[in-house]
CSV table of C-alpha atoms and ligand atoms in Angstrom, one decimal:
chain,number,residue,atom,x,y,z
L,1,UNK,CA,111.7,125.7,121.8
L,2,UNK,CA,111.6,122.3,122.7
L,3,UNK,CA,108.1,121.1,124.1
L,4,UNK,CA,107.9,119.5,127.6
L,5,UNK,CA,108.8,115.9,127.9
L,6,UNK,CA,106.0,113.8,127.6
L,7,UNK,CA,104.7,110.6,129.1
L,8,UNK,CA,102.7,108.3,127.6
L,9,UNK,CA,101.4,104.9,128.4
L,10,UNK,CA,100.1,101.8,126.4
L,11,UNK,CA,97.1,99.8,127.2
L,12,UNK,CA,94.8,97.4,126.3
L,13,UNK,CA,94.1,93.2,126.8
L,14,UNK,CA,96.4,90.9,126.4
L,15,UNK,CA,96.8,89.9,122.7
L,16,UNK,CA,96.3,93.6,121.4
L,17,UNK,CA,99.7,93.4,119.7
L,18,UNK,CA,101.5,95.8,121.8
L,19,UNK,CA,105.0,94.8,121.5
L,20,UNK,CA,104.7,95.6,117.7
L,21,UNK,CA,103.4,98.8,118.6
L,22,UNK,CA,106.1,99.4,120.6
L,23,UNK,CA,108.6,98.8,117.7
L,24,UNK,CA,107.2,101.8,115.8
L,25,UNK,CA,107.0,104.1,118.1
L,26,UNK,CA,110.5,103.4,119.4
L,27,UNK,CA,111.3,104.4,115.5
L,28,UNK,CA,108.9,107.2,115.7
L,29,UNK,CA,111.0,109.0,118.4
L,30,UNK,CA,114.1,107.8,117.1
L,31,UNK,CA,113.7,109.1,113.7
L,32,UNK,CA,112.4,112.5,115.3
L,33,UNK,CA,115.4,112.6,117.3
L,34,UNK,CA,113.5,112.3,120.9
L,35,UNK,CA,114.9,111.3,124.3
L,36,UNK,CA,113.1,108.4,125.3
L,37,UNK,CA,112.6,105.8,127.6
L,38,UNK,CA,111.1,102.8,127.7
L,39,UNK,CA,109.7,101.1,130.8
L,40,UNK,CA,106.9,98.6,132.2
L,41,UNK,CA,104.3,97.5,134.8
L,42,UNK,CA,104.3,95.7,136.8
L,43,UNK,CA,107.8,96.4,136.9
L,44,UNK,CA,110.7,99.1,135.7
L,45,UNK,CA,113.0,98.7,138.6
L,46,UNK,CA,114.5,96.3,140.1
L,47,UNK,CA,112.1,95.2,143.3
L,48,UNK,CA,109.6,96.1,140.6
L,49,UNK,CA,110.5,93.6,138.3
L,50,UNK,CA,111.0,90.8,141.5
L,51,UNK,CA,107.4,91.5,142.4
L,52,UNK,CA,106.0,90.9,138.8
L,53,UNK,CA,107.3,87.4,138.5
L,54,UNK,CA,105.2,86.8,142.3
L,55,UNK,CA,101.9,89.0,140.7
L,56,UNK,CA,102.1,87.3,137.1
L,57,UNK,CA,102.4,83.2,138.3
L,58,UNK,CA,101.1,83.5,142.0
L,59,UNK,CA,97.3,83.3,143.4
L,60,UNK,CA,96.4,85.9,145.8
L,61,UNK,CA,93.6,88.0,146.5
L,62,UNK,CA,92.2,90.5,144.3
L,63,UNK,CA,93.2,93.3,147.0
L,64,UNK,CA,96.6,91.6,148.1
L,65,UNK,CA,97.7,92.0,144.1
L,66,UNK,CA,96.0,95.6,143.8
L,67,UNK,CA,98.1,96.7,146.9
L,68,UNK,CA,101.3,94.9,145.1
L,69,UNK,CA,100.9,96.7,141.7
L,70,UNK,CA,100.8,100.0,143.7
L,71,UNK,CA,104.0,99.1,145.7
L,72,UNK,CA,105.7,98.1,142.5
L,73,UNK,CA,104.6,101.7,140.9
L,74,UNK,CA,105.6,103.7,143.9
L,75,UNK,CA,109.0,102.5,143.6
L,76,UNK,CA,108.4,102.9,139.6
L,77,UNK,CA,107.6,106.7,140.0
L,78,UNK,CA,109.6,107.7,142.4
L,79,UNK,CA,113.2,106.1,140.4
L,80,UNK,CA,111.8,105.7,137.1
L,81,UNK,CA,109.1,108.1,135.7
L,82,UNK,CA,109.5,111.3,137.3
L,83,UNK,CA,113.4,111.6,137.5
L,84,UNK,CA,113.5,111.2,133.7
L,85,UNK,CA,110.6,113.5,132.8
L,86,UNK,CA,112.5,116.0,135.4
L,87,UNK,CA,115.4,115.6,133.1
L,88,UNK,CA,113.4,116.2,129.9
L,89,UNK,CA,113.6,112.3,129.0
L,90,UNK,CA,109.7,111.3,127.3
L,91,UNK,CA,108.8,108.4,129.2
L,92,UNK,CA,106.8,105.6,127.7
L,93,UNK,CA,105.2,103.0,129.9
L,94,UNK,CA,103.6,99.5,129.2
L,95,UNK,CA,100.9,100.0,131.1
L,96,UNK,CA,100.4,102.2,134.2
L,97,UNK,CA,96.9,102.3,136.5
L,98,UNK,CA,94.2,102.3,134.1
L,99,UNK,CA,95.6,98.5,134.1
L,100,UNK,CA,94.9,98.4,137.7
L,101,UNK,CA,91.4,99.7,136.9
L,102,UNK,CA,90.5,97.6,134.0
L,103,UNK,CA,92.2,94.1,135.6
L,104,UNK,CA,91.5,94.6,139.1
L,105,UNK,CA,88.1,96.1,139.3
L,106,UNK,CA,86.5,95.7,136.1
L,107,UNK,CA,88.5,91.8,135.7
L,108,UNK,CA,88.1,91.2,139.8
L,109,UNK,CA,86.0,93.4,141.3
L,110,UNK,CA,88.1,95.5,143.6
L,111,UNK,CA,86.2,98.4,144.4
L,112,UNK,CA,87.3,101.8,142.0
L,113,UNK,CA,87.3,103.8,144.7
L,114,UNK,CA,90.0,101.9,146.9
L,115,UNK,CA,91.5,102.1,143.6
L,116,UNK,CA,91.6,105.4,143.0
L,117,UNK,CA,92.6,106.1,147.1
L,118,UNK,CA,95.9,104.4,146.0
L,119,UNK,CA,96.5,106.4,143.1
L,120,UNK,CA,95.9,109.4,145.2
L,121,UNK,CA,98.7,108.4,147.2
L,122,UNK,CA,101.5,107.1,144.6
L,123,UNK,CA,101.1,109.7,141.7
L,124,UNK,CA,98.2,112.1,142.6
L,125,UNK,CA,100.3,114.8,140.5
L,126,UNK,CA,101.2,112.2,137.7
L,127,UNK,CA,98.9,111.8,134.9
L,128,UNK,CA,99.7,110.1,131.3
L,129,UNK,CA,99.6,112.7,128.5
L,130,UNK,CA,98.7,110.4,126.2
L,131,UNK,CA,97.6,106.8,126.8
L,132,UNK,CA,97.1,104.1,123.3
L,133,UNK,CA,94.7,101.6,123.8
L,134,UNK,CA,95.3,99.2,121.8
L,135,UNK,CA,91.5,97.1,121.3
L,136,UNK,CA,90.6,93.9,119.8
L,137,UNK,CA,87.7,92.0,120.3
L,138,UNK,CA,88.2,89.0,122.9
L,139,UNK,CA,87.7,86.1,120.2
L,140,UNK,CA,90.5,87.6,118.8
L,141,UNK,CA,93.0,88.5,121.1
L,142,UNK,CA,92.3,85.1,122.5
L,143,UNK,CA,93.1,82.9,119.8
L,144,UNK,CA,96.4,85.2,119.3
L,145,UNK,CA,96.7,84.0,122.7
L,146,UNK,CA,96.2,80.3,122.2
L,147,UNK,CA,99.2,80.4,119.7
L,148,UNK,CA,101.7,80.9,122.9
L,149,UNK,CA,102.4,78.5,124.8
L,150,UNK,CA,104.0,80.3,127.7
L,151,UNK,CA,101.3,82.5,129.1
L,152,UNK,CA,100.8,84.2,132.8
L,153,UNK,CA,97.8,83.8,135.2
L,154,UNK,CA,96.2,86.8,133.5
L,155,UNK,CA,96.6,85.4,130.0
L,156,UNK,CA,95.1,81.9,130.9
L,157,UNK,CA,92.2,83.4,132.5
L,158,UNK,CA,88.8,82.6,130.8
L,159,UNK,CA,87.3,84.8,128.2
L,160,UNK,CA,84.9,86.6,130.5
L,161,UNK,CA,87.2,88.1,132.5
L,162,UNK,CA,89.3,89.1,129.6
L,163,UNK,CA,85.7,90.7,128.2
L,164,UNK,CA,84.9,92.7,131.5
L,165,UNK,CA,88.8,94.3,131.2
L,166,UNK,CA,88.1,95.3,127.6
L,167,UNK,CA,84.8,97.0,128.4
L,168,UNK,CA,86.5,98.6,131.4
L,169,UNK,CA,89.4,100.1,129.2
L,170,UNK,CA,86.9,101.4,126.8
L,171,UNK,CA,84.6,103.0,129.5
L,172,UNK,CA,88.1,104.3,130.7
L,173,UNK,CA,88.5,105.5,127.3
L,174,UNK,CA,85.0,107.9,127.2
L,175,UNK,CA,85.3,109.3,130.7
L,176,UNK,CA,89.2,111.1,129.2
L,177,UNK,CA,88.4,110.9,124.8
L,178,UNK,CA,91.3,113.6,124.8
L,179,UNK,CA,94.0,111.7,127.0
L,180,UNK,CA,93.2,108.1,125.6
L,181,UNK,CA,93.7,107.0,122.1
L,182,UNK,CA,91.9,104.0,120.7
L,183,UNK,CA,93.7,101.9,118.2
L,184,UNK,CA,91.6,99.5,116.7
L,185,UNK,CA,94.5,96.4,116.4
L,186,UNK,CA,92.3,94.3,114.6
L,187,UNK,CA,93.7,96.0,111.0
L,188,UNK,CA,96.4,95.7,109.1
L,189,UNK,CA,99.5,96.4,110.7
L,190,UNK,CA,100.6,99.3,108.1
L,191,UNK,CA,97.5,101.0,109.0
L,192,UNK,CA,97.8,100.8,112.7
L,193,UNK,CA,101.1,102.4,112.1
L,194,UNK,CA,100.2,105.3,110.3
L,195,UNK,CA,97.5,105.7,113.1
L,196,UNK,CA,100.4,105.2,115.5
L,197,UNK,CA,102.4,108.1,113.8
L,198,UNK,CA,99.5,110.2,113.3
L,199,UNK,CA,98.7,110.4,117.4
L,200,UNK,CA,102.4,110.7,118.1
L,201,UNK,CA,102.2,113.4,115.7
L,202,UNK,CA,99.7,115.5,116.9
L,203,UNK,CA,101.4,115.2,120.4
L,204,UNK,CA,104.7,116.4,119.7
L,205,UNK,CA,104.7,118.7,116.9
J,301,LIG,P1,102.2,92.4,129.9
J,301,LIG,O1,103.5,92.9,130.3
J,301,LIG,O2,102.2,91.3,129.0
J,301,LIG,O3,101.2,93.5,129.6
J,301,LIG,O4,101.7,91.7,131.3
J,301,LIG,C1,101.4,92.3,132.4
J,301,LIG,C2,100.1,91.7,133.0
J,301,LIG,O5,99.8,92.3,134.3
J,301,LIG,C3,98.9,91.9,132.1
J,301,LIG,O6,98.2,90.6,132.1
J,301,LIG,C4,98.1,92.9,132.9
J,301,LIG,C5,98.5,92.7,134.3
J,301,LIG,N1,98.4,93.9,135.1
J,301,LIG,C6,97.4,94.0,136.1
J,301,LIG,O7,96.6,93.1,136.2
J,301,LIG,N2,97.3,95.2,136.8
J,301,LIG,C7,98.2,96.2,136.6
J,301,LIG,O8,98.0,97.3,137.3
J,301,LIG,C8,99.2,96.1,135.6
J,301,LIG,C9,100.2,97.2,135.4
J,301,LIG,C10,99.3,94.9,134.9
């Protein structure tokens, strides 16, 4: 029997090496013969993906752009992530709230509860089976950083702010050991694959 579809979400600072992540599992489920889709945050739809070019180039306040991510997920949810997993499609997601958590209150200090009131109110029945965070330490993700010319407001922030969202993330991390994942990215890459696979693994078989 087939298991349930499953939806899983990717984490971690900017620099972490996600996108190469992504490529194995993509080859993971492919190679396993899984439905799956892949999708984003901010963004994922359509007025979702208008309002991440406004929250990754404009200034706002910390609230205005917590209130923004959540309107951007709503519509995310309600098109995106739940039809497919209704339909028995896995859903993988490039971040989903515990960015809000990590960037918002532990990078800008929105309160966690008012945090946690939206949540409540978008996807208080929707929680990530499995969520990879992918960790570096900041000197490091930084100077991966540095190498790319082309970065957002979040990337060019300074290094203490990119400090207080890694050391939210890993608090996130030991409140919920079994849903989150911690893949150290600071390895070589064929080892963070086989860790890859090996989480993967012991979620779908
Ligand atoms: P990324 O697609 O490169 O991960 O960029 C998305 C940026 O948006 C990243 O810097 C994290 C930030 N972000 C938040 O600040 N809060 C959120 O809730 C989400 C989903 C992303």
């Amino acid at each position: 029997m087939k298991s349930d579809p499953k939806f899983i979400t990717l984490e971690g600072v900017d620099g972490a090496g996600k996108s190469t992540c992504i490529k194995f599992i993509k080859k993971y489920l492919a190679d396993k013969n899984l439905n799956y889709l892949f999708t984003r945050e901010p963004g994922g739809t359509a007025l979702g993906e208008k309002l991440r070019e406004i929250l990754l180039h404009d200034d706002m306040n910390p609230e205005t752009e917590t209130l923004l991510m959540f309107s951007a997920r709503n519509e995310h949810v309600y098109q995106i992530i739940k039809p497919n997993l209704k339909d028995g499609i896995n859903v993988i997601s490039d971040r989903f709230t515990d960015a809000t958590y990590a960037y918002q209150s532990g990078g800008k200090n929105v309160p966690m509860e008012k945090i946690t009131t939206l949540k409540n109110l978008v996807h208080k029945d929707l929680k990530p089976d499995l969520t990879l965070l992918f960790d570096l330490p900041t000197d490091v993700s930084l100077s991966r950083l540095k190498s790319d010319g082309n970065l957002d407001k979040f990337e060019k922030e300074a290094a203490d702010f990119h400090n207080r969202i890694r050391e939210s993330y890993l608090d996130l991390a030991k409140k919920e050991p079994k849903r989150f994942q911690i893949i150290n990215s600071n390895q070589n890459i064929n080892i963070i694959e086989k860790e890859i696979y090996f989480v993967l693994d012991k979620l779908f078989l």
